[in-house]
Short mmCIF file of C-alpha atoms in Angstrom, two decimals:
data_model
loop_
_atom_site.label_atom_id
_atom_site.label_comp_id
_atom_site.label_asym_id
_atom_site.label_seq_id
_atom_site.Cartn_x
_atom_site.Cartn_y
_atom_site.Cartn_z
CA UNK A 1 -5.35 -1.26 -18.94
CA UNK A 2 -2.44 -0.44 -16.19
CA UNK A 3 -0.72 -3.66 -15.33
CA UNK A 4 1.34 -4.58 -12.84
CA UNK A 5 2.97 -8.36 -12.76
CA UNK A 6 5.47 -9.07 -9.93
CA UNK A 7 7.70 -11.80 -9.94
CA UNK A 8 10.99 -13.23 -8.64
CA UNK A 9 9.25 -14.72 -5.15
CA UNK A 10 10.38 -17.39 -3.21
CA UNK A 11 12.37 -19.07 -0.55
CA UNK A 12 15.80 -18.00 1.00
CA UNK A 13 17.58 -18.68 4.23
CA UNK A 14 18.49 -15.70 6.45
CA UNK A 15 20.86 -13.82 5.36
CA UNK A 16 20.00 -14.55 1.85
CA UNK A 17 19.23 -12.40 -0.94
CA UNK A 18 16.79 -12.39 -3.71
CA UNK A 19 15.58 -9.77 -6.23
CA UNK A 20 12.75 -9.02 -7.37
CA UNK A 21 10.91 -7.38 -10.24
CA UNK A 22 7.62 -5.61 -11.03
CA UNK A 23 7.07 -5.49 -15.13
CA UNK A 24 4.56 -2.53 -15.68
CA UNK A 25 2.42 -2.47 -18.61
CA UNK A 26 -0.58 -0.58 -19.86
CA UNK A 27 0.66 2.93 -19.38
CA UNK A 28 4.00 5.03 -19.56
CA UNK A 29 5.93 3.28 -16.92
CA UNK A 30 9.04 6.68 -17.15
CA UNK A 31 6.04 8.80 -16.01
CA UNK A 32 5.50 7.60 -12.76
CA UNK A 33 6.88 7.26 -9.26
CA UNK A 34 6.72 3.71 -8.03
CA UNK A 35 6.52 1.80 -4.49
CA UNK A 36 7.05 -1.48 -3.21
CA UNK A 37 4.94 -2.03 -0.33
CA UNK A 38 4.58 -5.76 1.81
CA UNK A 39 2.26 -7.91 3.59
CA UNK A 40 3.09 -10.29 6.29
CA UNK A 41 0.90 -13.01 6.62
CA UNK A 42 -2.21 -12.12 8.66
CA UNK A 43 -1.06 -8.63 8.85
CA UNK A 44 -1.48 -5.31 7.56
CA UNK A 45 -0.20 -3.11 4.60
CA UNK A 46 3.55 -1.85 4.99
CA UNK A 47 5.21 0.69 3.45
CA UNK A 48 8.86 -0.48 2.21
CA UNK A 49 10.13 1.39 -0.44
CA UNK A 50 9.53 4.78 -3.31
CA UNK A 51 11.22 5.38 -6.48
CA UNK A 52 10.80 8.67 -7.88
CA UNK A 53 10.81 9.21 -12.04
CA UNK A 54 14.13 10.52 -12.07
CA UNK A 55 15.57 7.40 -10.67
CA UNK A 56 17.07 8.54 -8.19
CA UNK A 57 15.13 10.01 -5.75
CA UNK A 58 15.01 7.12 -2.98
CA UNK A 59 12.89 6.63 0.24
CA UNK A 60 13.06 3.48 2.56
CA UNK A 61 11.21 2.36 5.47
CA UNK A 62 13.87 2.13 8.47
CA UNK A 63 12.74 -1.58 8.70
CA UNK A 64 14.73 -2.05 5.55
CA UNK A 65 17.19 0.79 5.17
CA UNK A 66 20.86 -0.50 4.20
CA UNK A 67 19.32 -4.12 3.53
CA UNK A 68 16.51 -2.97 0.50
CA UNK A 69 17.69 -1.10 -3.27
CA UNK A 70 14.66 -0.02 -5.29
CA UNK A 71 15.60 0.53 -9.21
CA UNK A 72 13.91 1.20 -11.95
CA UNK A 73 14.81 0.09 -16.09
CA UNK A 74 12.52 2.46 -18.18
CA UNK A 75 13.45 0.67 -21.23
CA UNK A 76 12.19 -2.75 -19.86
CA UNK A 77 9.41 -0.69 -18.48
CA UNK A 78 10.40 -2.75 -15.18
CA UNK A 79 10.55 -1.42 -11.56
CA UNK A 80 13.13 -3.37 -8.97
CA UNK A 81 13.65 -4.77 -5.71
CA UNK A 82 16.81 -6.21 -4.55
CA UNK A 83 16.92 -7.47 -0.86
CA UNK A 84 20.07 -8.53 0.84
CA UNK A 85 20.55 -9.74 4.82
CA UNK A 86 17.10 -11.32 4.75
CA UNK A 87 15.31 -12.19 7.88
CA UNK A 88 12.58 -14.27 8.92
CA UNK A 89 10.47 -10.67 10.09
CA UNK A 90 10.71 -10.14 5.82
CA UNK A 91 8.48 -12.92 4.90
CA UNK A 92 5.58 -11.54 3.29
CA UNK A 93 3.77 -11.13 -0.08
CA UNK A 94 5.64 -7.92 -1.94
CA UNK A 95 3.54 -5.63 -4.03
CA UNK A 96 4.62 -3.16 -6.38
CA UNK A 97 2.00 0.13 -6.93
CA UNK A 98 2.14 2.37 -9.34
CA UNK A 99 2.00 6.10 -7.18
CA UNK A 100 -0.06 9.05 -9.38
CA UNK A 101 0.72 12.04 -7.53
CA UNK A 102 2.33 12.77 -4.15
CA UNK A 103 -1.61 12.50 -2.56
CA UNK A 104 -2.33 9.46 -4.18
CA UNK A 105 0.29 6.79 -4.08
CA UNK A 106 -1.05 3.82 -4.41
CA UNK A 107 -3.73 3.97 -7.19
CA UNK A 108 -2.50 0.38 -8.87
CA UNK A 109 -1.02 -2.69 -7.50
CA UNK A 110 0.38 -5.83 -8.59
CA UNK A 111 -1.05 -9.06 -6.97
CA UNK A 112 2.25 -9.50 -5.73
CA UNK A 113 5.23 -12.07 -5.01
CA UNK A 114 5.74 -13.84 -2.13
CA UNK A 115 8.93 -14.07 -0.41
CA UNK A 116 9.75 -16.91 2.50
CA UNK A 117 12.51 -16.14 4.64
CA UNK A 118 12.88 -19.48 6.58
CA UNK A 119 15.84 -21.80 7.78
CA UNK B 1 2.50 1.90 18.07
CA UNK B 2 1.74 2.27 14.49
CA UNK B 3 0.99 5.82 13.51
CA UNK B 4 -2.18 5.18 12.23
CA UNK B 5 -4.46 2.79 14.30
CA UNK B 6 -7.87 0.83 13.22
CA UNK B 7 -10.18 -1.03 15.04
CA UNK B 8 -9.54 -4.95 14.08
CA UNK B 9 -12.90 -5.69 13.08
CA UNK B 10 -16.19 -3.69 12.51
CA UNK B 11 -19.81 -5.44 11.45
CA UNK B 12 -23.24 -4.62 10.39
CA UNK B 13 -26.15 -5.63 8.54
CA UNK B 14 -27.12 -5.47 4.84
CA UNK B 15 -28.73 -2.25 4.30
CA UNK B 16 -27.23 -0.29 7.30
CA UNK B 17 -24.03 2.08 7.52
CA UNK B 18 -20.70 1.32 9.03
CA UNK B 19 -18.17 3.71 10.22
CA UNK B 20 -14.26 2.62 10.32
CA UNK B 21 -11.78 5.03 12.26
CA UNK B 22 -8.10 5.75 11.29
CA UNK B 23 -6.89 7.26 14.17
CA UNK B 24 -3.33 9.34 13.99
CA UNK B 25 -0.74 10.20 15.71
CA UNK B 26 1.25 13.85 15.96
CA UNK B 27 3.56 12.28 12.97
CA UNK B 28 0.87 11.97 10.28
CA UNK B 29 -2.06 14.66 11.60
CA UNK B 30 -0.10 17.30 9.77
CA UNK B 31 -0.70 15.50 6.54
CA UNK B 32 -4.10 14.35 6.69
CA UNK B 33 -4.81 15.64 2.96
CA UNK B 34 -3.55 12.58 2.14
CA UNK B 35 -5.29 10.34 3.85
CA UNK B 36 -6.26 7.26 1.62
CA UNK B 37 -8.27 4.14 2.16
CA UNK B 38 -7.81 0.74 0.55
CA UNK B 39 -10.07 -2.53 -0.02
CA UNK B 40 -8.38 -6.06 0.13
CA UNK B 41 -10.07 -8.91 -0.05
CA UNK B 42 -8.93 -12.40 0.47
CA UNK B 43 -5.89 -13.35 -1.73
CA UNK B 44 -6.19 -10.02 -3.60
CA UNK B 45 -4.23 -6.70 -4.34
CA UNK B 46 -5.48 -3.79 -2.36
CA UNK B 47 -7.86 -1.42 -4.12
CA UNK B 48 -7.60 2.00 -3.60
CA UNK B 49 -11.58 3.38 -3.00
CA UNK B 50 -10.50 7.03 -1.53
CA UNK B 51 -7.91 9.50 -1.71
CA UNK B 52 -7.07 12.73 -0.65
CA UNK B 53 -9.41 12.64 2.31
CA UNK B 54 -12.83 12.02 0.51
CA UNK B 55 -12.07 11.50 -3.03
CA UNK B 56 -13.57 8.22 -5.13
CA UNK B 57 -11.47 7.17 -8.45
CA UNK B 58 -13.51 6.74 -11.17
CA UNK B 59 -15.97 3.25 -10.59
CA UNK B 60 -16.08 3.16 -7.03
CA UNK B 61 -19.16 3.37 -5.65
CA UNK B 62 -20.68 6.11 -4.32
CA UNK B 63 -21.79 4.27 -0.85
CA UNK B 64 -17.83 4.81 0.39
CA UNK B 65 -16.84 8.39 1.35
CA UNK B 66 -14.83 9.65 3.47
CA UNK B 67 -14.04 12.48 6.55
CA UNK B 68 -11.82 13.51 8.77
CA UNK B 69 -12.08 15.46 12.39
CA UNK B 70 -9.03 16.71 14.42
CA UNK B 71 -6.85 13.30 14.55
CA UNK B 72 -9.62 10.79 13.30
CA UNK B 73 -9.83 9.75 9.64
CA UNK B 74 -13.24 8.01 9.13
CA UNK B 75 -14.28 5.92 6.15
CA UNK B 76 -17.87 5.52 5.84
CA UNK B 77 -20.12 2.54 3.95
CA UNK B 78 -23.71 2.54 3.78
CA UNK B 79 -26.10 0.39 1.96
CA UNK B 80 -24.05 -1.97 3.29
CA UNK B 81 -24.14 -4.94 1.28
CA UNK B 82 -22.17 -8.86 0.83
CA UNK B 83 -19.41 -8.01 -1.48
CA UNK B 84 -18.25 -4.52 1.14
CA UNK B 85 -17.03 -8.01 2.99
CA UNK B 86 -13.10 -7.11 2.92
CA UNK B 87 -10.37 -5.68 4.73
CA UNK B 88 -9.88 -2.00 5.02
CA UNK B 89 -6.74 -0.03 5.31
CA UNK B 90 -6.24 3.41 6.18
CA UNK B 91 -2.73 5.33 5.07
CA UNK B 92 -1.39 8.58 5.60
CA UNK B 93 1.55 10.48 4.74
CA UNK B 94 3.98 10.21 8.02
CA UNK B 95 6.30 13.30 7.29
CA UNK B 96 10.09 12.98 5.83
CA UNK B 97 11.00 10.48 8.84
CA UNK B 98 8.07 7.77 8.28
CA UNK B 99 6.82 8.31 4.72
CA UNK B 100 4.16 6.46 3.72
CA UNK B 101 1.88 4.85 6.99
CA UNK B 102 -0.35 2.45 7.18
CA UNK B 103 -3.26 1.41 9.58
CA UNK B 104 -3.30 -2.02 11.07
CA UNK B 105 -6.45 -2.76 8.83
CA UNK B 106 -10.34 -3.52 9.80
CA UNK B 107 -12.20 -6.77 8.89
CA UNK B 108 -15.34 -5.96 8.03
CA UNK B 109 -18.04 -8.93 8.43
CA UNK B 110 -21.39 -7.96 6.47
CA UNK B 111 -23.89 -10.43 9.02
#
């Protein structure tokens, strides 16, 4: 079954960076579009960040523009997030979802990584 | 102001029929085909339960559907029962500007 297994979580200072990855199993990773999308604690679902399956087809959430890089490896079958200038408002739990047509984006998730941004 | 706003909570009894609204603003009405909704509950991954407006993926249950009118996305439970006990999230296509939106998110407390 469609798999989804983030990792790469876990505590910076601001200003930091960290990367993290999303390794996609279960189904033919090169097919699809992919998304990051976060939760702060307490809070609701945010959009961050789409990949198209050409690779290079990019959207970002303003919150993030210039900061985020979403990239995808087909052959590791492995979707991307690095993060640079990290602030404390980007502490939250990071999911990765797999997107299955422009009306449905967001028909499998990961069970995410979390990512502290504290001094 | 998000573009998309929920109530924070909505209850009901077993048995009965709860309403949650998504309500949009001029950003995302346009694109209301692609209004989805989403189940989360506590320390899991969302679940997607409808798409494109009123569409269930296969193994959802049939007690979820889904509406719109003008700027109001609805998602509908009835037969409520103790598992619907989650948080819902509504999301909508914002345009080339916003992308993806999402609501705030409704508790839902089954009594």
């Amino acid at each position: 079954q469609v798999q989804l297994v983030e990792s790469g979580g876990g505590v910076v200072q601001p200003g930091g960076s960290l990367r993290l990855s999303c390794a996609a199993s279960g189904f033919t990773f090169s097919n699809f579009a992919m998304h990051w999308v976060r939760q702060a604690p307490g809070r609701g679902l945010e959009w961050v960040t789409f990949l198209h399956v050409d690779g290079r087809t990019q959207f970002y959430a303003d919150s993030v523009m210039g900061r985020f890089t979403i990239s995808r490896d087909n052959s590791k079958n492995t979707l991307y997030l690095q993060m640079h200038s990290l602030r404390e408002e980007d502490t939250a739990l990071y999911f990765c979802a797999r997107e299955t047509s422009p009306t449905t984006p967001f028909d499998s998730w990961g069970q995410g990584a979390l990512v502290t941004v504290s001094s | 102001q998000s573009a998309l706003t929920q109530p924070a909570s909505v209850s009901g009894s077993p048995g009965q029929s709860i309403t949650i609204s998504c309500v949009g603003t001029s950003s995302v009405v346009g694109n209301y085909h692609t209004v989805s909704w989403y189940q989360q509950h506590p320390g899991k991954a969302p679940k997607v339960i409808i798409y494109e407006i009123n569409k269930r993926p296969s193994g959802v249950s049939n007690r979820f559907s889904g509406s719109t009118s003008g700027n109001t996305a609805s998602l509908t439970i009835s037969g409520l029962q103790a598992e619907d006990e989650a948080d819902y999230h509504c999301c909508a296509h914002g345009g080339s500007r916003l992308h993806w939106v999402f609501g705030g998110g409704t508790k839902v407390t089954v009594l």
